[in-house]
Short mmCIF file of C-alpha atoms and ligand atoms in Angstrom, two decimals:
data_model
loop_
_atom_site.label_atom_id
_atom_site.label_comp_id
_atom_site.label_asym_id
_atom_site.label_seq_id
_atom_site.Cartn_x
_atom_site.Cartn_y
_atom_site.Cartn_z
CA MET A 1 6.72 -5.56 -37.43
CA SER A 2 7.05 -1.89 -38.18
CA ALA A 3 10.27 0.00 -38.75
CA PRO A 4 12.61 1.01 -35.95
CA ASN A 5 11.66 4.39 -34.50
CA ALA A 6 13.92 7.43 -34.44
CA ALA A 7 15.78 6.20 -31.37
CA GLY A 8 16.68 3.02 -33.23
CA TRP A 9 14.28 1.01 -31.12
CA ARG A 10 11.99 -1.46 -32.82
CA PRO A 11 8.40 -1.39 -31.55
CA SER A 12 7.46 -4.48 -29.59
CA LEU A 13 5.52 -7.37 -31.01
CA GLY A 14 2.18 -6.31 -29.67
CA GLN A 15 2.15 -3.11 -31.61
CA ALA A 16 2.20 -5.09 -34.82
CA GLU A 17 -1.08 -6.58 -33.60
CA ARG A 18 -2.60 -3.19 -34.18
CA ALA A 19 -1.93 -3.81 -37.86
CA GLU A 20 -4.31 -1.28 -39.40
CA ASN A 21 -3.16 1.42 -37.03
CA THR A 22 0.61 0.92 -37.35
CA THR A 23 2.57 4.14 -37.52
CA LEU A 24 6.03 4.52 -38.96
CA SER A 25 7.48 5.70 -35.66
CA GLY A 26 5.80 3.09 -33.46
CA ASP A 27 4.16 5.87 -31.42
CA TYR A 28 0.39 6.44 -31.42
CA GLY A 29 -0.63 10.06 -31.25
CA LEU A 30 0.79 11.32 -28.02
CA MET A 31 1.06 7.80 -26.58
CA LEU A 32 4.79 7.29 -26.87
CA GLU A 33 6.33 3.84 -26.98
CA GLU A 34 9.51 3.21 -25.08
CA GLY A 35 12.08 0.45 -25.09
CA LEU A 36 14.36 -0.64 -22.29
CA SER A 37 17.26 1.68 -21.52
CA PHE A 38 19.57 -1.06 -22.80
CA GLU A 39 17.73 -1.12 -26.12
CA LEU A 40 18.06 2.65 -26.42
CA GLY A 41 21.66 3.02 -25.30
CA ALA A 42 24.85 1.12 -25.91
CA ALA A 43 27.63 0.02 -23.59
CA ASP A 44 30.24 1.80 -25.71
CA LYS A 45 28.39 5.11 -25.70
CA CYS A 46 28.84 7.72 -23.02
CA GLY A 47 26.76 10.81 -22.30
CA VAL A 48 29.68 12.97 -21.18
CA ASP A 49 33.23 13.61 -22.40
CA ILE A 50 35.79 12.46 -19.88
CA ASP A 51 39.48 11.85 -20.45
CA TYR A 52 40.42 8.40 -19.26
CA ALA A 53 43.10 8.50 -16.55
CA ASP A 54 46.26 6.65 -17.53
CA ARG A 55 46.71 5.28 -14.01
CA SER A 56 44.60 4.80 -10.90
CA PRO A 57 43.93 8.31 -9.65
CA ILE A 58 44.20 7.22 -6.03
CA GLU A 59 47.51 5.58 -5.18
CA GLY A 60 47.14 2.18 -3.57
CA LEU A 61 43.64 1.49 -4.85
CA ALA A 62 44.76 0.04 -8.16
CA ARG A 63 43.84 -3.49 -7.13
CA PHE A 64 40.21 -2.36 -7.08
CA LEU A 65 40.35 -1.32 -10.73
CA ARG A 66 37.58 -2.89 -12.79
CA SER A 67 38.65 -5.69 -15.04
CA GLU A 68 35.50 -5.29 -17.17
CA ALA A 69 33.54 -2.24 -18.19
CA PRO A 70 30.34 -1.74 -16.12
CA ALA A 71 27.17 -3.10 -17.78
CA LEU A 72 25.53 0.29 -18.22
CA PRO A 73 23.41 1.28 -21.20
CA GLY A 74 25.28 4.50 -22.04
CA LEU A 75 22.74 7.27 -22.58
CA THR A 76 22.90 11.03 -22.70
CA GLU A 77 21.08 13.16 -20.16
CA PRO A 78 18.22 14.12 -22.53
CA GLU A 79 17.80 10.46 -23.45
CA VAL A 80 17.58 9.45 -19.80
CA VAL A 81 15.11 12.23 -18.98
CA ARG A 82 12.88 11.26 -21.92
CA HIS A 83 13.16 7.56 -21.10
CA TYR A 84 11.80 7.93 -17.58
CA THR A 85 9.27 10.60 -18.53
CA ARG A 86 7.88 8.40 -21.33
CA LEU A 87 7.65 5.44 -18.94
CA SER A 88 5.91 7.58 -16.31
CA ARG A 89 3.27 8.56 -18.91
CA GLN A 90 2.44 4.88 -19.42
CA ASN A 91 1.61 4.58 -15.75
CA TYR A 92 -1.57 5.48 -13.92
CA ALA A 93 -1.56 7.72 -10.86
CA ILE A 94 -3.91 9.15 -8.27
CA ASP A 95 -3.23 12.57 -9.83
CA LEU A 96 -4.73 11.28 -13.14
CA GLY A 97 -7.97 9.69 -11.99
CA PRO A 98 -9.72 7.47 -9.44
CA PHE A 99 -7.84 4.50 -8.02
CA PRO A 100 -10.66 2.34 -6.60
CA LEU A 101 -8.39 -0.30 -5.02
CA GLY A 102 -10.29 -1.78 -2.07
CA SER A 103 -8.37 -1.96 1.22
CA CYS A 104 -5.75 0.47 -0.13
CA THR A 105 -7.50 3.82 0.52
CA MET A 106 -6.05 5.60 -2.50
CA LYS A 107 -7.22 9.10 -1.66
CA HIS A 108 -5.98 12.42 -3.03
CA ASN A 109 -2.62 13.53 -1.58
CA PRO A 110 -3.21 17.21 -0.70
CA ARG A 111 -0.63 19.64 -2.06
CA LEU A 112 -0.49 21.44 1.28
CA ASN A 113 1.08 18.26 2.72
CA GLU A 114 3.77 18.40 0.05
CA LYS A 115 4.46 22.06 0.66
CA MET A 116 4.99 21.50 4.38
CA ALA A 117 7.13 18.39 3.90
CA ARG A 118 9.45 20.38 1.63
CA LEU A 119 10.22 23.06 4.22
CA PRO A 120 13.99 22.83 4.70
CA GLY A 121 13.67 22.39 8.47
CA PHE A 122 11.86 19.09 7.83
CA ALA A 123 13.20 18.02 4.45
CA ASP A 124 16.89 18.57 5.20
CA VAL A 125 17.21 17.15 8.73
CA HIS A 126 19.79 14.44 9.28
CA PRO A 127 19.13 11.69 11.83
CA MET A 128 22.53 12.27 13.47
CA GLN A 129 21.95 16.01 14.09
CA PRO A 130 22.13 17.17 17.73
CA GLN A 131 18.67 17.25 19.28
CA THR A 132 18.89 20.97 20.01
CA THR A 133 18.97 21.63 16.24
CA VAL A 134 15.86 19.56 15.40
CA GLN A 135 13.38 20.70 18.03
CA GLY A 136 10.76 21.58 15.39
CA ALA A 137 10.98 18.15 13.80
CA LEU A 138 10.72 16.42 17.18
CA GLU A 139 7.70 18.62 17.94
CA VAL A 140 6.01 17.36 14.74
CA ILE A 141 6.64 13.74 15.73
CA GLU A 142 5.31 14.37 19.24
CA GLN A 143 2.19 16.21 18.05
CA LEU A 144 1.41 13.53 15.48
CA ALA A 145 1.90 10.83 18.12
CA ASP A 146 -0.49 12.71 20.42
CA TRP A 147 -3.18 12.91 17.69
CA LEU A 148 -2.82 9.23 16.86
CA MET A 149 -3.20 8.23 20.51
CA LYS A 150 -6.23 10.51 20.99
CA LEU A 151 -7.94 9.37 17.76
CA THR A 152 -7.51 5.72 18.73
CA GLY A 153 -7.94 6.02 22.50
CA MET A 154 -4.65 4.23 23.11
CA ALA A 155 -1.93 4.76 25.75
CA SER A 156 1.21 4.82 23.63
CA VAL A 157 2.48 4.76 20.07
CA ALA A 158 5.58 3.42 18.33
CA MET A 159 6.31 5.85 15.50
CA SER A 160 9.27 4.19 13.78
CA PRO A 161 7.71 1.24 11.82
CA LYS A 162 7.89 1.87 8.08
CA ALA A 163 4.62 0.40 6.78
CA GLY A 164 1.48 -1.40 7.84
CA ALA A 165 3.11 -4.81 7.63
CA HIS A 166 6.15 -3.53 9.55
CA GLY A 167 3.75 -2.19 12.18
CA GLU A 168 2.13 -5.62 12.44
CA LEU A 169 5.58 -7.05 13.16
CA CYS A 170 6.20 -4.35 15.77
CA GLY A 171 2.87 -5.13 17.46
CA LEU A 172 3.51 -8.87 17.55
CA LEU A 173 7.03 -8.31 18.91
CA CYS A 174 5.46 -6.20 21.70
CA ILE A 175 3.08 -9.10 22.41
CA ARG A 176 5.97 -11.55 22.44
CA ALA A 177 7.94 -9.29 24.84
CA ALA A 178 4.90 -8.98 27.13
CA LEU A 179 4.50 -12.77 27.18
CA ASP A 180 8.22 -13.20 27.87
CA ALA A 181 7.92 -10.78 30.78
CA ARG A 182 5.12 -12.97 32.16
CA GLY A 183 7.32 -16.03 31.66
CA GLU A 184 4.84 -17.54 29.20
CA THR A 185 5.55 -19.19 25.87
CA ARG A 186 2.33 -18.96 23.90
CA ASP A 187 2.92 -19.77 20.25
CA VAL A 188 -0.41 -19.55 18.40
CA VAL A 189 -1.95 -16.50 16.72
CA LEU A 190 -5.56 -16.70 15.49
CA VAL A 191 -6.32 -14.99 12.16
CA PRO A 192 -9.73 -14.79 10.41
CA GLU A 193 -9.91 -16.32 6.94
CA SER A 194 -10.81 -12.94 5.39
CA ALA A 195 -7.53 -11.38 6.65
CA HIS A 196 -5.05 -9.54 4.45
CA GLY A 197 -2.12 -11.81 3.57
CA THR A 198 0.26 -9.72 5.65
CA ASN A 199 -1.45 -10.86 8.90
CA PRO A 200 -0.62 -14.59 8.73
CA ALA A 201 2.74 -13.76 7.10
CA THR A 202 3.68 -11.43 9.96
CA ALA A 203 2.59 -13.93 12.62
CA ALA A 204 4.67 -16.66 10.97
CA PHE A 205 7.64 -14.30 10.55
CA ALA A 206 7.46 -13.44 14.26
CA GLY A 207 7.67 -17.16 15.06
CA PHE A 208 4.00 -17.90 15.82
CA LYS A 209 1.84 -20.67 14.41
CA VAL A 210 -1.21 -19.41 12.56
CA GLU A 211 -4.67 -20.88 13.08
CA THR A 212 -7.59 -19.74 10.96
CA ILE A 213 -10.93 -18.51 12.30
CA PRO A 214 -13.85 -19.04 9.91
CA ALA A 215 -16.27 -16.31 8.82
CA THR A 216 -20.02 -16.36 9.34
CA PRO A 217 -22.30 -16.30 6.27
CA ALA A 218 -22.75 -12.57 7.03
CA GLY A 219 -19.01 -11.96 6.47
CA ARG A 220 -18.02 -11.43 10.10
CA VAL A 221 -15.69 -13.28 12.48
CA ASP A 222 -17.43 -16.40 13.81
CA VAL A 223 -17.23 -15.56 17.52
CA GLU A 224 -18.18 -19.04 18.71
CA ALA A 225 -15.51 -20.63 16.51
CA LEU A 226 -13.01 -18.14 17.90
CA ARG A 227 -14.00 -18.90 21.50
CA ALA A 228 -13.54 -22.60 20.82
CA LYS A 229 -9.94 -21.99 19.77
CA LEU A 230 -8.94 -19.92 22.81
CA ALA A 231 -6.45 -21.93 24.86
CA PRO A 232 -3.37 -21.40 27.04
CA ASN A 233 -1.13 -21.55 23.95
CA VAL A 234 -2.90 -18.66 22.19
CA ALA A 235 -0.79 -15.48 22.21
CA GLY A 236 -3.49 -13.42 20.58
CA VAL A 237 -5.75 -12.68 17.63
CA MET A 238 -5.22 -10.43 14.61
CA ILE A 239 -8.53 -8.92 13.51
CA THR A 240 -9.16 -6.30 10.85
CA ASN A 241 -11.88 -3.84 11.77
CA PRO A 242 -13.66 -2.75 9.64
CA ASN A 243 -12.87 -6.08 8.03
CA THR A 244 -11.77 -6.83 4.48
CA CYS A 245 -15.36 -7.58 3.43
CA GLY A 246 -16.01 -3.88 4.06
CA LEU A 247 -18.04 -4.65 7.21
CA PHE A 248 -17.73 -3.47 10.80
CA GLU A 249 -17.07 -6.24 13.33
CA PRO A 250 -19.79 -5.46 15.89
CA ASP A 251 -18.59 -8.16 18.31
CA MET A 252 -15.13 -6.66 18.72
CA ARG A 253 -15.60 -5.85 22.42
CA GLU A 254 -16.92 -9.34 23.17
CA ILE A 255 -14.03 -10.88 21.21
CA ALA A 256 -11.47 -8.74 23.05
CA ASP A 257 -12.92 -9.63 26.46
CA ALA A 258 -12.82 -13.34 25.63
CA VAL A 259 -9.22 -13.14 24.36
CA HIS A 260 -8.08 -11.16 27.40
CA ALA A 261 -9.83 -13.59 29.78
CA ALA A 262 -7.87 -16.38 28.10
CA GLY A 263 -4.60 -14.48 28.67
CA GLY A 264 -4.07 -13.35 25.05
CA TYR A 265 -3.71 -9.98 23.32
CA VAL A 266 -5.78 -8.34 20.59
CA TYR A 267 -3.99 -7.06 17.50
CA CYS A 268 -6.21 -4.96 15.24
CA ASP A 269 -5.20 -4.45 11.62
CA GLY A 270 -5.94 -0.74 11.30
CA ALA A 271 -5.60 -0.47 7.52
CA ASN A 272 -9.31 0.33 7.26
CA PHE A 273 -9.24 3.04 9.93
CA ASN A 274 -10.37 5.53 7.25
CA ALA A 275 -13.93 4.24 7.67
CA ILE A 276 -14.11 4.96 11.41
CA VAL A 277 -11.61 7.73 12.15
CA GLY A 278 -13.24 10.26 14.45
CA LYS A 279 -16.23 7.93 15.00
CA VAL A 280 -14.85 4.93 16.93
CA ARG A 281 -11.77 4.64 19.15
CA PRO A 282 -10.24 1.15 18.84
CA GLY A 283 -8.95 1.52 22.42
CA ASP A 284 -12.58 1.48 23.59
CA LEU A 285 -13.06 -1.87 21.82
CA GLY A 286 -10.31 -3.58 23.82
CA VAL A 287 -7.56 -3.44 21.20
CA ASP A 288 -3.97 -3.86 22.48
CA ALA A 289 -2.06 -2.94 19.33
CA MET A 290 -3.04 -1.49 15.95
CA HIS A 291 -1.00 -0.18 13.05
CA ILE A 292 -2.06 2.97 11.26
CA ASN A 293 -1.15 3.23 7.57
CA LEU A 294 -0.40 6.95 7.24
CA HIS A 295 -0.57 6.43 3.44
CA LYS A 296 -4.14 5.20 3.71
CA THR A 297 -6.07 7.11 6.37
CA PHE A 298 -3.81 10.15 6.57
CA SER A 299 -3.29 10.90 2.86
CA THR A 300 0.48 10.46 2.53
CA PRO A 301 1.60 9.08 -0.86
CA HIS A 302 1.73 5.34 -1.56
CA GLY A 303 4.62 3.87 -3.46
CA GLY A 304 7.80 5.54 -4.48
CA GLY A 305 9.86 2.83 -2.83
CA GLY A 306 7.57 2.01 0.07
CA PRO A 307 4.78 3.56 2.08
CA GLY A 308 7.22 5.02 4.61
CA ALA A 309 5.32 5.05 7.89
CA GLY A 310 3.07 2.66 9.81
CA PRO A 311 2.92 3.83 13.44
CA VAL A 312 1.53 1.32 15.97
CA VAL A 313 -0.71 2.46 18.80
CA LEU A 314 -0.48 0.37 21.97
CA SER A 315 -2.61 -0.28 25.06
CA GLU A 316 -1.30 0.21 28.59
CA ALA A 317 -0.55 -3.50 28.77
CA LEU A 318 1.85 -3.33 25.81
CA ALA A 319 3.18 0.25 26.14
CA PRO A 320 6.22 -0.67 28.30
CA PHE A 321 7.52 -2.97 25.54
CA ALA A 322 7.35 -0.45 22.67
CA PRO A 323 10.55 -0.04 20.68
CA LEU A 324 13.20 2.67 20.94
CA PRO A 325 13.70 5.46 20.16
CA PHE A 326 10.69 7.61 21.02
CA VAL A 327 9.92 11.28 21.49
CA THR A 328 8.71 12.50 24.85
CA ARG A 329 7.64 15.86 26.22
CA GLY A 330 9.30 17.00 29.45
CA ALA A 331 7.61 18.83 32.34
CA ASP A 332 8.94 22.14 30.94
CA GLY A 333 7.15 21.47 27.63
CA SER A 334 10.29 20.75 25.62
CA VAL A 335 10.50 17.66 23.43
CA ARG A 336 13.27 15.11 23.65
CA LEU A 337 14.26 11.94 21.85
CA VAL A 338 14.87 8.98 24.17
CA GLU A 339 17.45 6.66 22.59
CA GLU A 340 18.33 4.38 25.51
CA GLU A 341 16.17 2.16 27.69
CA ASN A 342 15.22 4.14 30.76
CA ALA A 343 12.98 2.77 33.49
CA GLY A 344 11.59 6.20 34.35
CA GLU A 345 10.36 7.21 30.92
CA GLY A 346 7.90 4.76 29.43
CA HIS A 347 8.94 2.04 26.95
CA ALA A 348 10.74 0.80 30.09
CA GLN A 349 11.12 -2.76 28.82
CA ALA A 350 11.59 -1.84 25.13
CA PHE A 351 12.03 -4.96 22.98
CA GLY A 352 14.64 -3.20 20.84
CA ARG A 353 14.44 -1.19 17.64
CA MET A 354 12.47 -1.62 14.43
CA VAL A 355 14.80 0.60 12.38
CA ALA A 356 18.13 2.38 12.85
CA PHE A 357 16.66 5.84 13.37
CA HIS A 358 13.38 7.53 14.23
CA GLY A 359 10.99 6.98 11.36
CA GLN A 360 9.99 8.81 8.20
CA MET A 361 10.04 12.56 8.81
CA GLY A 362 8.51 13.38 5.41
CA MET A 363 5.47 11.21 6.08
CA PHE A 364 5.06 12.47 9.65
CA THR A 365 5.01 16.06 8.38
CA ARG A 366 2.45 15.25 5.66
CA ALA A 367 0.18 13.30 8.04
CA LEU A 368 0.21 16.01 10.70
CA THR A 369 -0.53 18.64 8.03
CA TYR A 370 -3.51 16.58 6.91
CA ILE A 371 -4.77 16.15 10.48
CA LEU A 372 -4.39 19.84 11.37
CA SER A 373 -6.00 21.01 8.14
CA HIS A 374 -9.06 18.80 8.80
CA GLY A 375 -9.35 19.11 12.57
CA ALA A 376 -11.29 16.61 14.68
CA ASP A 377 -14.63 17.41 13.02
CA GLY A 378 -13.11 17.25 9.53
CA LEU A 379 -11.63 13.82 10.23
CA ARG A 380 -15.03 12.55 11.33
CA GLN A 381 -16.46 13.83 8.04
CA VAL A 382 -13.70 11.96 6.17
CA ALA A 383 -15.04 8.70 7.57
CA GLU A 384 -18.67 9.64 6.91
CA ASP A 385 -18.03 10.67 3.30
CA ALA A 386 -15.86 7.61 2.60
CA VAL A 387 -18.68 5.36 3.83
CA LEU A 388 -21.33 7.33 1.94
CA ASN A 389 -19.38 7.09 -1.33
CA ALA A 390 -18.90 3.33 -0.98
CA ASN A 391 -22.60 2.78 -0.30
CA TYR A 392 -23.46 4.89 -3.35
CA VAL A 393 -21.34 2.55 -5.51
CA LEU A 394 -22.79 -0.53 -3.78
CA ARG A 395 -26.42 0.42 -4.36
CA ALA A 396 -25.75 1.68 -7.90
CA CYS A 397 -24.30 -1.65 -9.08
CA GLU A 398 -25.82 -4.43 -6.93
CA ASP A 399 -28.59 -5.16 -9.48
CA LEU A 400 -25.92 -6.18 -12.02
CA LEU A 401 -23.08 -7.47 -9.86
CA PRO A 402 -24.05 -9.65 -6.88
CA ALA A 403 -23.02 -8.01 -3.59
CA PRO A 404 -22.67 -10.95 -1.19
CA PHE A 405 -23.19 -9.08 2.10
CA ALA A 406 -25.35 -6.19 0.93
CA ALA A 407 -28.51 -7.74 2.35
CA SER A 408 -27.16 -7.35 5.88
CA GLY A 409 -27.16 -3.55 5.55
CA PRO A 410 -24.88 -0.73 4.49
CA CYS A 411 -21.17 -1.36 3.94
CA MET A 412 -18.33 0.63 5.45
CA HIS A 413 -15.83 2.37 3.13
CA GLU A 414 -15.67 -0.30 0.42
CA ALA A 415 -18.23 -2.10 -1.73
CA LEU A 416 -17.71 -5.82 -2.32
CA PHE A 417 -19.05 -7.58 -5.45
CA SER A 418 -18.69 -11.08 -6.86
CA ASP A 419 -18.45 -12.33 -10.46
CA ALA A 420 -21.19 -14.93 -9.93
CA GLY A 421 -23.80 -14.37 -12.64
CA LEU A 422 -21.52 -13.26 -15.47
CA ALA A 423 -21.80 -15.29 -18.68
CA GLU A 424 -20.00 -18.65 -18.79
CA GLY A 425 -16.22 -18.07 -18.98
CA PHE A 426 -16.37 -14.40 -17.94
CA THR A 427 -14.67 -13.44 -14.71
CA THR A 428 -13.56 -10.60 -12.49
CA LEU A 429 -10.38 -10.36 -14.55
CA ASP A 430 -12.36 -9.40 -17.67
CA ILE A 431 -14.13 -6.59 -15.81
CA ALA A 432 -10.84 -5.35 -14.33
CA LYS A 433 -9.10 -5.32 -17.72
CA GLY A 434 -12.12 -3.66 -19.33
CA LEU A 435 -11.88 -0.86 -16.75
CA ILE A 436 -8.36 -0.09 -18.02
CA ASP A 437 -9.79 0.57 -21.50
CA GLU A 438 -12.37 2.84 -19.87
CA GLY A 439 -9.52 4.87 -18.34
CA PHE A 440 -9.84 3.63 -14.75
CA HIS A 441 -7.39 1.79 -12.57
CA PRO A 442 -9.06 -1.57 -11.74
CA MET A 443 -10.49 -2.27 -8.31
CA THR A 444 -8.91 -4.85 -5.98
CA VAL A 445 -9.58 -8.28 -7.52
CA TYR A 446 -9.88 -11.78 -6.01
CA PHE A 447 -9.53 -10.41 -2.45
CA PRO A 448 -10.89 -11.14 0.11
CA LEU A 449 -10.59 -14.85 -0.62
CA VAL A 450 -13.89 -15.64 1.13
CA VAL A 451 -15.85 -14.28 -1.86
CA LYS A 452 -15.76 -15.96 -5.28
CA GLY A 453 -14.20 -13.64 -7.89
CA ALA A 454 -14.19 -10.76 -5.42
CA MET A 455 -14.21 -7.17 -6.69
CA LEU A 456 -13.49 -4.77 -3.83
CA VAL A 457 -14.21 -1.13 -4.72
CA GLU A 458 -13.03 1.64 -2.40
CA PRO A 459 -13.87 5.05 -3.84
CA THR A 460 -12.62 7.07 -0.81
CA GLU A 461 -14.07 10.42 0.22
CA THR A 462 -12.00 12.42 -2.26
CA GLU A 463 -14.05 11.41 -5.35
CA SER A 464 -16.91 13.73 -6.29
CA LYS A 465 -20.42 12.48 -7.12
CA ALA A 466 -19.77 13.29 -10.80
CA GLY A 467 -16.58 11.23 -10.67
CA LEU A 468 -18.38 8.32 -9.00
CA ASP A 469 -21.14 8.47 -11.63
CA ARG A 470 -18.57 8.22 -14.43
CA PHE A 471 -16.98 5.18 -12.76
CA ILE A 472 -20.35 3.55 -12.09
CA THR A 473 -21.45 4.04 -15.73
CA SER A 474 -18.29 2.28 -16.95
CA LEU A 475 -18.52 -0.51 -14.38
CA ARG A 476 -22.19 -1.14 -15.21
CA SER A 477 -21.53 -1.23 -18.94
CA LEU A 478 -18.71 -3.75 -18.42
CA ALA A 479 -20.96 -5.91 -16.21
CA GLU A 480 -23.63 -5.82 -18.93
CA ARG A 481 -21.11 -6.82 -21.61
CA ALA A 482 -19.78 -9.67 -19.44
CA LYS A 483 -23.34 -10.89 -18.78
CA ALA A 484 -24.10 -10.76 -22.52
CA GLY A 485 -20.93 -12.75 -23.31
CA ASP A 486 -19.15 -9.99 -25.29
CA GLU A 487 -16.01 -11.88 -26.43
CA SER A 488 -14.01 -8.71 -27.00
CA LEU A 489 -13.76 -8.33 -23.22
CA HIS A 490 -11.54 -11.42 -23.06
CA SER A 491 -8.75 -9.59 -24.88
CA ALA A 492 -9.07 -6.26 -23.05
CA PRO A 493 -7.30 -3.96 -22.53
CA HIS A 494 -7.22 -2.92 -26.19
CA PHE A 495 -6.14 0.68 -25.78
CA ALA A 496 -3.46 0.49 -23.08
CA PRO A 497 0.30 0.68 -23.78
CA ARG A 498 0.39 -3.10 -23.15
CA ARG A 499 -2.31 -5.71 -23.84
CA ARG A 500 -3.42 -8.48 -21.48
CA LEU A 501 -0.34 -9.68 -19.62
CA ASP A 502 0.45 -13.13 -18.33
CA GLU A 503 0.67 -11.92 -14.76
CA THR A 504 1.31 -15.38 -13.32
CA LEU A 505 4.31 -15.93 -15.58
CA ALA A 506 5.57 -12.42 -14.88
CA ALA A 507 5.33 -13.04 -11.13
CA ARG A 508 6.76 -16.56 -11.20
CA LYS A 509 9.55 -15.97 -13.71
CA PRO A 510 10.38 -12.28 -13.58
CA VAL A 511 13.08 -11.20 -16.02
CA LEU A 512 14.75 -8.42 -14.12
CA VAL A 513 18.15 -8.34 -15.81
CA TRP A 514 18.79 -7.27 -19.37
CA GLN A 515 20.00 -10.36 -21.20
CA GLY A 516 21.35 -8.67 -24.29
CA ASP A 517 21.08 -10.66 -27.49
CA ALA A 518 19.81 -13.71 -25.60
CA ALA A 519 16.55 -11.87 -24.99
CA ALA A 520 16.22 -11.06 -28.66
CA ALA A 521 16.96 -14.71 -29.50
CA GLY A 522 13.87 -15.88 -27.68
CA THR A 523 14.72 -16.79 -24.08
CA PRO A 524 12.06 -15.45 -21.70
CA SER A 525 11.76 -11.83 -22.66
CA ARG A 526 9.60 -9.01 -21.43
CA SER A 527 7.15 -9.69 -24.22
CA GLU A 528 6.55 -13.21 -22.90
CA ALA A 529 6.83 -12.41 -19.22
CA GLY A 530 4.42 -9.56 -19.34
CA GLY A 531 5.16 -7.07 -22.09
CA ARG A 532 3.39 -7.10 -25.39
C1 LIG B 601 -2.62 -2.25 3.19
C2 LIG B 601 -2.96 -3.29 4.17
C3 LIG B 601 -1.98 -3.91 4.97
C4 LIG B 601 -0.49 -3.69 4.78
O1 LIG B 601 -0.08 -2.36 4.85
P1 LIG B 601 1.26 -1.85 4.12
O2 LIG B 601 1.41 -0.46 4.61
O3 LIG B 601 1.01 -1.96 2.66
O4 LIG B 601 2.38 -2.74 4.57
C5 LIG B 601 -2.40 -4.81 5.92
N1 LIG B 601 -3.70 -5.12 6.07
C6 LIG B 601 -4.67 -4.57 5.32
C7 LIG B 601 -6.10 -4.95 5.53
C8 LIG B 601 -4.34 -3.66 4.32
O5 LIG B 601 -5.29 -3.12 3.56
#
């Protein structure tokens, strides 16, 4: 182990592994190491000078006085700023390079979106403000809702759900309310085996039983198997289109007709809408409900505490059951927020609310900015370029990495490879970790489950050809090394702030609370549970 660095923090175990390269400080060039805030600070230190009060400053509250000091690390402001800035530099971001995570649509977040979202009239609104003072904000919600309905060919939209998965729940609750209104208790939802994990989880959470529909060898929903499962207890199906194998489901209309004839509803997982926006309207395919991940198709940021907005478009059959509140435009052109159930105004049999207020204003503003700056023709080009880029990656790598469905034609917006054919003992994980050394965020790995060692690459339309070529060169070289049995790949990443982590242990036994000296004494610590 090397010496403690200037902050008094001792570099973690893994750095000692870089024996020849050890520096006195523990930092490497401009790659700065960083401990936990508790390792840097101390409970008896304080960043500001305050005189301790000799009695409770508020009479009558003395019984709430702390009996123990709070377990805070005690850092000064510059220490805190450096701590979080150093940590942020160890992370990867869409503003640093490509993020080829399949199914996630990690596209560039345009700065114009950010500029608009920061306008005080949008950024500073409070959900309890009188409606007359937020007419501009309501106008943004209404215009975005209008675009989403037109782009999808659907009758209505619930704007308040906070994410794709939350939108799935909203859609299934609409289906449940519609069944209740018909006096029917259907309790089964059919989900294809290639589905994203949120689909069966949402169906189960909403109280339905999940039955799986198999895939055909060509990676599509097996329509005959689906037909065989349709019965009076089937509430509906949840189908992703384009699906998670990166393929369009050409039988969607036939599937929807069969489900409707059997009295069920069609939920479409719209996470992959980026591949078809402006080209196909899900409403024309018989869809009853579909969530739209604004952070995927419409370029709002991922992360930062949650995606923020997953509006759900609804067919005429489900529109009356959509949740409150919603924005509506009156005959005089003014916009209004409807908070209470009202037979005359749509959402007449609203099932309730998804959230306390109206949805995520910041994301609505960004998404509408993106839509208006592209226009209808620009959005169509988004889909075309996203699909073109994915096919470029597919054809550039399929000679080295088997592409299970490539024989059946072009893919949609993501290229799917398998790790079959790598040398004995080499897997998708080795390729993914090798990509980190090459300076790329890995692709989606081991999903969808229907493909062995799946690698799902989604370049999105915002990568240039030069950028794609750089990625392809790295991916091809890693595939060649894994085919040749290059052992060094097994211990990649070699150049990242942390080496190969035990992700299973970190997920199963997360250590989320600083354990003081106990951690140093060898109980599960960050170095075992994931850190180096
Ligand atoms: C991203 C995604 C979801 C979930 O969306 P969130 O906004 O992350 O909740 C569901 N299905 C598919 C296919 C996805 O890619």
